[in-house]
Short mmCIF file of C-alpha atoms and ligand atoms in Angstrom, two decimals:
data_model
loop_
_atom_site.label_atom_id
_atom_site.label_comp_id
_atom_site.label_asym_id
_atom_site.label_seq_id
_atom_site.Cartn_x
_atom_site.Cartn_y
_atom_site.Cartn_z
CA UNK A 1 1.34 -33.73 12.75
CA UNK A 2 -1.23 -31.30 11.36
CA UNK A 3 -0.36 -30.49 7.60
CA UNK A 4 1.43 -27.18 6.85
CA UNK A 5 -1.17 -24.54 5.62
CA UNK A 6 -0.63 -23.85 1.78
CA UNK A 7 -0.15 -20.26 2.14
CA UNK A 8 0.37 -17.89 5.11
CA UNK A 9 -2.54 -15.77 6.15
CA UNK A 10 -2.32 -12.24 4.80
CA UNK A 11 -0.32 -9.94 6.96
CA UNK A 12 -1.63 -6.48 7.82
CA UNK A 13 0.22 -3.37 8.95
CA UNK A 14 -0.72 0.09 9.94
CA UNK A 15 0.46 3.17 7.96
CA UNK A 16 0.58 6.61 9.58
CA UNK A 17 0.87 9.59 7.47
CA UNK A 18 1.60 12.93 8.96
CA UNK A 19 2.42 16.42 7.62
CA UNK A 20 1.30 20.09 7.35
CA UNK A 21 -2.08 20.87 5.48
CA UNK A 22 -2.28 20.52 1.68
CA UNK A 23 0.73 18.20 1.46
CA UNK A 24 -1.12 15.57 -0.39
CA UNK A 25 -1.59 13.37 2.66
CA UNK A 26 -5.16 12.37 1.96
CA UNK A 27 -4.36 11.61 -1.67
CA UNK A 28 -1.56 9.26 -0.79
CA UNK A 29 -3.59 7.72 2.37
CA UNK A 30 -6.70 7.04 -0.03
CA UNK A 31 -4.46 5.52 -2.78
CA UNK A 32 -2.66 3.26 -0.40
CA UNK A 33 -5.80 2.04 1.26
CA UNK A 34 -7.42 1.47 -2.13
CA UNK A 35 -4.48 -0.50 -3.52
CA UNK A 36 -3.87 -2.50 -0.29
CA UNK A 37 -7.66 -2.76 0.47
CA UNK A 38 -7.08 -1.24 3.92
CA UNK A 39 -9.24 1.13 5.74
CA UNK A 40 -8.64 4.76 5.50
CA UNK A 41 -9.11 7.09 8.35
CA UNK A 42 -9.06 10.74 7.73
CA UNK A 43 -8.46 12.14 11.14
CA UNK A 44 -8.50 15.85 10.28
CA UNK A 45 -12.16 15.20 9.15
CA UNK A 46 -12.84 14.18 12.76
CA UNK A 47 -11.65 17.56 14.23
CA UNK A 48 -13.46 19.26 11.41
CA UNK A 49 -16.61 17.44 12.43
CA UNK A 50 -16.06 18.72 16.03
CA UNK A 51 -15.55 22.40 14.75
CA UNK A 52 -18.74 22.07 12.84
CA UNK A 53 -20.48 20.76 15.80
CA UNK A 54 -19.28 23.71 17.83
CA UNK A 55 -20.39 26.16 15.18
CA UNK A 56 -23.85 24.60 14.94
CA UNK A 57 -24.30 24.87 19.01
CA UNK A 58 -23.01 28.61 18.71
CA UNK A 59 -19.94 27.80 20.58
CA UNK A 60 -17.70 30.27 18.66
CA UNK A 61 -17.26 33.52 20.24
CA UNK A 62 -17.52 36.78 18.07
CA UNK A 63 -13.66 36.98 18.22
CA UNK A 64 -13.37 33.46 16.46
CA UNK A 65 -12.41 31.76 19.80
CA UNK A 66 -14.00 28.37 20.80
CA UNK A 67 -16.01 28.44 23.95
CA UNK A 68 -14.16 25.47 25.45
CA UNK A 69 -15.78 25.35 28.82
CA UNK A 70 -19.23 24.95 27.26
CA UNK A 71 -18.03 22.75 24.50
CA UNK A 72 -16.38 20.06 26.86
CA UNK A 73 -19.45 18.95 28.73
CA UNK A 74 -21.19 18.32 25.15
CA UNK A 75 -18.48 15.99 23.93
CA UNK A 76 -19.95 12.64 25.25
CA UNK A 77 -23.10 13.22 23.36
CA UNK A 78 -21.60 14.44 20.16
CA UNK A 79 -21.17 11.03 18.40
CA UNK A 80 -18.59 11.62 15.85
CA UNK A 81 -17.99 8.75 13.63
CA UNK A 82 -18.03 7.42 9.97
CA UNK A 83 -20.83 6.37 7.57
CA UNK A 84 -20.24 4.42 4.39
CA UNK A 85 -21.17 6.16 1.23
CA UNK A 86 -23.10 3.46 -0.53
CA UNK A 87 -22.37 5.00 -4.01
CA UNK A 88 -18.45 5.30 -3.71
CA UNK A 89 -17.76 3.03 -0.93
CA UNK A 90 -15.91 5.87 0.83
CA UNK A 91 -16.07 6.42 4.71
CA UNK A 92 -17.65 9.89 5.34
CA UNK A 93 -17.24 11.61 8.69
CA UNK A 94 -20.62 11.87 10.58
CA UNK A 95 -22.43 13.42 13.42
CA UNK A 96 -25.01 11.42 15.10
CA UNK A 97 -24.95 8.98 12.12
CA UNK A 98 -25.56 11.67 9.47
CA UNK A 99 -22.54 12.75 7.23
CA UNK A 100 -21.24 16.27 7.50
CA UNK A 101 -18.93 16.01 4.76
CA UNK A 102 -20.56 18.76 2.57
CA UNK A 103 -20.19 21.34 5.30
CA UNK A 104 -16.56 20.81 6.43
CA UNK A 105 -14.37 21.34 3.51
CA UNK A 106 -13.98 25.14 3.85
CA UNK A 107 -11.58 27.48 5.15
CA UNK A 108 -13.77 28.57 8.06
CA UNK A 109 -14.06 25.11 9.37
CA UNK A 110 -10.33 24.41 8.76
CA UNK A 111 -9.37 27.36 10.92
CA UNK A 112 -12.00 26.26 13.67
CA UNK A 113 -10.76 22.65 13.35
CA UNK A 114 -7.15 23.85 14.24
CA UNK A 115 -8.53 25.54 17.30
CA UNK A 116 -10.73 22.94 18.67
CA UNK A 117 -7.84 20.44 18.12
CA UNK A 118 -5.87 22.55 20.69
CA UNK A 119 -8.32 21.32 23.41
CA UNK A 120 -7.04 18.37 25.31
CA UNK A 121 -10.56 16.95 25.98
CA UNK A 122 -11.40 17.04 22.29
CA UNK A 123 -8.13 15.06 21.53
CA UNK A 124 -8.78 12.61 24.13
CA UNK A 125 -12.33 11.99 22.84
CA UNK A 126 -11.27 11.78 19.22
CA UNK A 127 -8.15 9.60 19.85
CA UNK A 128 -10.09 6.85 21.63
CA UNK A 129 -11.96 6.22 18.40
CA UNK A 130 -8.88 6.44 16.27
CA UNK A 131 -6.81 3.97 18.55
CA UNK A 132 -9.78 1.66 18.43
CA UNK A 133 -9.59 1.49 14.65
CA UNK A 134 -5.91 1.18 14.79
CA UNK A 135 -6.12 -2.06 16.89
CA UNK A 136 -7.94 -3.77 13.94
CA UNK A 137 -4.83 -3.47 11.91
CA UNK A 138 -4.84 -2.76 7.95
CA UNK A 139 -5.34 0.94 8.57
CA UNK A 140 -3.99 3.88 6.81
CA UNK A 141 -4.48 7.22 8.89
CA UNK A 142 -3.51 10.56 8.02
CA UNK A 143 -3.26 13.70 10.20
CA UNK A 144 -0.77 15.54 12.60
CA UNK A 145 -0.12 13.20 15.54
CA UNK A 146 -0.63 9.72 14.04
CA UNK A 147 3.00 8.45 14.07
CA UNK A 148 3.83 10.09 17.42
CA UNK A 149 0.63 9.59 19.45
CA UNK A 150 -2.07 7.77 17.96
CA UNK A 151 -0.16 4.82 16.21
CA UNK A 152 3.13 5.19 17.47
CA UNK A 153 3.74 1.36 16.78
CA UNK A 154 2.75 1.54 13.17
CA UNK A 155 4.92 -0.52 10.99
CA UNK A 156 5.18 2.22 8.39
CA UNK A 157 5.42 6.06 9.06
CA UNK A 158 5.62 8.72 6.46
CA UNK A 159 6.07 12.56 7.17
CA UNK A 160 5.10 14.36 4.18
CA UNK A 161 6.25 17.79 3.14
CA UNK A 162 6.20 20.21 0.04
CA UNK A 163 7.14 23.74 -0.54
CA UNK A 164 4.60 26.11 0.92
CA UNK A 165 4.15 27.85 -2.27
CA UNK A 166 3.25 24.67 -4.15
CA UNK A 167 0.99 23.57 -1.26
CA UNK A 168 -0.88 27.01 -1.50
CA UNK A 169 -1.19 26.65 -5.27
CA UNK A 170 -2.54 22.99 -4.98
CA UNK A 171 -5.04 24.36 -2.24
CA UNK A 172 -6.03 27.36 -4.46
CA UNK A 173 -6.92 24.86 -7.15
CA UNK A 174 -8.91 22.83 -4.97
CA UNK A 175 -11.01 25.80 -3.89
CA UNK A 176 -11.38 26.82 -7.39
CA UNK A 177 -12.76 23.47 -8.20
CA UNK A 178 -15.22 23.75 -5.41
CA UNK A 179 -16.50 27.19 -7.03
CA UNK A 180 -14.50 29.00 -4.13
CA UNK A 181 -12.00 31.06 -5.86
CA UNK A 182 -9.50 32.83 -3.47
CA UNK A 183 -6.32 34.77 -4.27
CA UNK A 184 -2.99 32.95 -3.71
CA UNK A 185 -1.56 35.48 -1.13
CA UNK A 186 -4.63 34.91 1.18
CA UNK A 187 -4.50 31.07 0.78
CA UNK A 188 -0.81 31.28 1.64
CA UNK A 189 -1.30 33.67 4.50
CA UNK A 190 -4.10 31.25 6.12
CA UNK A 191 -1.73 28.21 5.43
CA UNK A 192 1.04 29.63 7.28
CA UNK A 193 -0.98 30.72 10.36
CA UNK A 194 -2.58 27.22 10.54
CA UNK A 195 0.69 25.56 10.16
CA UNK A 196 2.19 27.59 12.89
CA UNK A 197 -0.69 26.79 15.29
CA UNK A 198 -0.59 23.14 14.47
CA UNK A 199 3.23 22.87 15.13
CA UNK A 200 3.35 25.03 18.15
CA UNK A 201 0.39 24.09 20.17
CA UNK A 202 0.80 22.35 23.61
CA UNK A 203 -1.14 19.42 22.96
CA UNK A 204 0.18 16.78 20.59
CA UNK A 205 1.80 19.29 18.13
CA UNK A 206 2.83 18.07 14.74
CA UNK A 207 6.19 16.76 14.56
CA UNK A 208 8.05 14.08 12.63
CA UNK A 209 8.14 10.79 14.44
CA UNK A 210 11.89 9.80 14.79
CA UNK A 211 11.28 6.58 12.83
CA UNK A 212 9.35 8.22 10.12
CA UNK A 213 10.46 8.30 6.37
CA UNK A 214 10.25 11.91 4.89
CA UNK A 215 8.48 12.22 1.56
CA UNK A 216 8.88 15.74 -0.11
CA UNK A 217 6.30 15.55 -2.94
CA UNK A 218 6.95 19.22 -4.26
CA UNK A 219 7.99 17.69 -7.71
CA UNK A 220 6.24 14.25 -7.50
CA UNK A 221 2.90 13.29 -9.23
CA UNK A 222 0.36 11.21 -7.17
CA UNK A 223 1.38 8.20 -9.17
CA UNK A 224 5.04 8.69 -8.40
CA UNK A 225 4.48 9.24 -4.43
CA UNK A 226 2.07 6.15 -4.53
CA UNK A 227 4.92 4.01 -6.06
CA UNK A 228 7.30 5.43 -3.71
CA UNK A 229 5.26 4.56 -0.52
CA UNK A 230 4.23 1.00 -1.97
CA UNK A 231 7.98 0.05 -2.04
CA UNK A 232 8.31 0.87 1.60
CA UNK A 233 5.15 -1.04 2.24
CA UNK A 234 6.67 -4.10 0.64
CA UNK A 235 9.71 -3.69 3.00
CA UNK A 236 7.63 -3.36 6.03
CA UNK A 237 5.49 -6.55 5.19
CA UNK A 238 8.70 -8.47 4.58
CA UNK A 239 9.88 -7.49 8.19
CA UNK A 240 6.64 -8.81 9.69
O1 DC B 1 -6.00 17.47 7.88
P1 DC B 1 -7.03 18.64 8.19
O2 DC B 1 -6.68 19.98 7.34
O3 DC B 1 -8.33 18.22 7.70
O4 DC B 1 -7.05 18.90 9.58
C1 DC B 1 -7.72 20.01 10.19
C2 DC B 1 -7.14 20.46 11.49
O5 DC B 1 -7.30 19.38 12.48
C3 DC B 1 -5.68 20.68 11.50
O6 DC B 1 -5.44 22.04 11.29
C4 DC B 1 -5.20 20.30 12.80
C5 DC B 1 -6.17 19.32 13.35
N1 DC B 1 -5.80 17.85 13.39
C6 DC B 1 -4.98 17.53 14.38
O7 DC B 1 -4.77 18.16 15.34
N2 DC B 1 -4.66 16.12 14.53
C7 DC B 1 -4.84 15.14 13.62
N3 DC B 1 -4.45 13.98 13.61
C8 DC B 1 -5.53 15.80 12.29
C9 DC B 1 -5.77 17.01 12.23
#
C-alpha cells in the first residue's frame, strides 16, 4: 500500500460577491484574495473597459445611448483582459494588452458601463472569460451576477448591502480623494439611477442568489467585514 500523504493538498473554493455600487465589494474581495492568496477578478472593470472602448470608437450617441448595432461586430476584436501591475502585483483591466485602469474610474464610464452591460452580446463575451477564470478555482469575483450566473456553483456567496446615504458618502469621499469633488445630492441621484438600471434590466439583473449570505456593512469597518467573511470561508472549506 502506498504511504498516506502527510498533509492533504490545499483546498480552494470560489467566492462570489454581489451587490449594488459602492457597497464595499471590491474592498472585501481584494482583502479576501490577499489573505487567502486567491485571484481577484473585478468584473465591473471589464464592463467599464467595454464602455471605454465604445467611447473611444465613437459608439455613444449624443443622447448618451450606446450604438449597439455598431458595437456588437467589434466585440471579437476588442480583447478585454487583465495585465499584472509589476509594482503592486495587482491585476489591471486592459484592452489589447494595455491597461485602461486610469480612464475607467469616473462617473461617465460608470454610467456607460451600466448601459453596455445591458447588451446580451457584451455579457456573453465578458462572461466567457469570467467563467474560464472561475474554472481554475481559488477565485474571488465581485459584480452583479456572480452568484447567480457566472459562478452559480461558488462554495461561498456573499450579497453586500449598505444604507444608500452611507454608500453615497463613501463614493463622494472616493471622488474627492481622486480630485473630483461632487455634491452629495448628485452622487446620490446617480447612484439611485444606476442601482435601478442594474436591478431592473432584462439581462442578468442584480439579485441576491438564494444561497447567498447577506452582509450589511453600513456600520462595519473593512477589518470587521473581512473577519466576518473569513469565518464563512473557514466553514466553506470544512465542508469541502
Ligand atoms: O462594479 P462597477 O461599478 O465597476 O460596475 C460597473 C457596471 O457594470 C455596473 O453598473 C453594472 C455592470 N456590471 C454587471 O452588469 N455585471 C457585473 N458582474 C459587474 C458589473
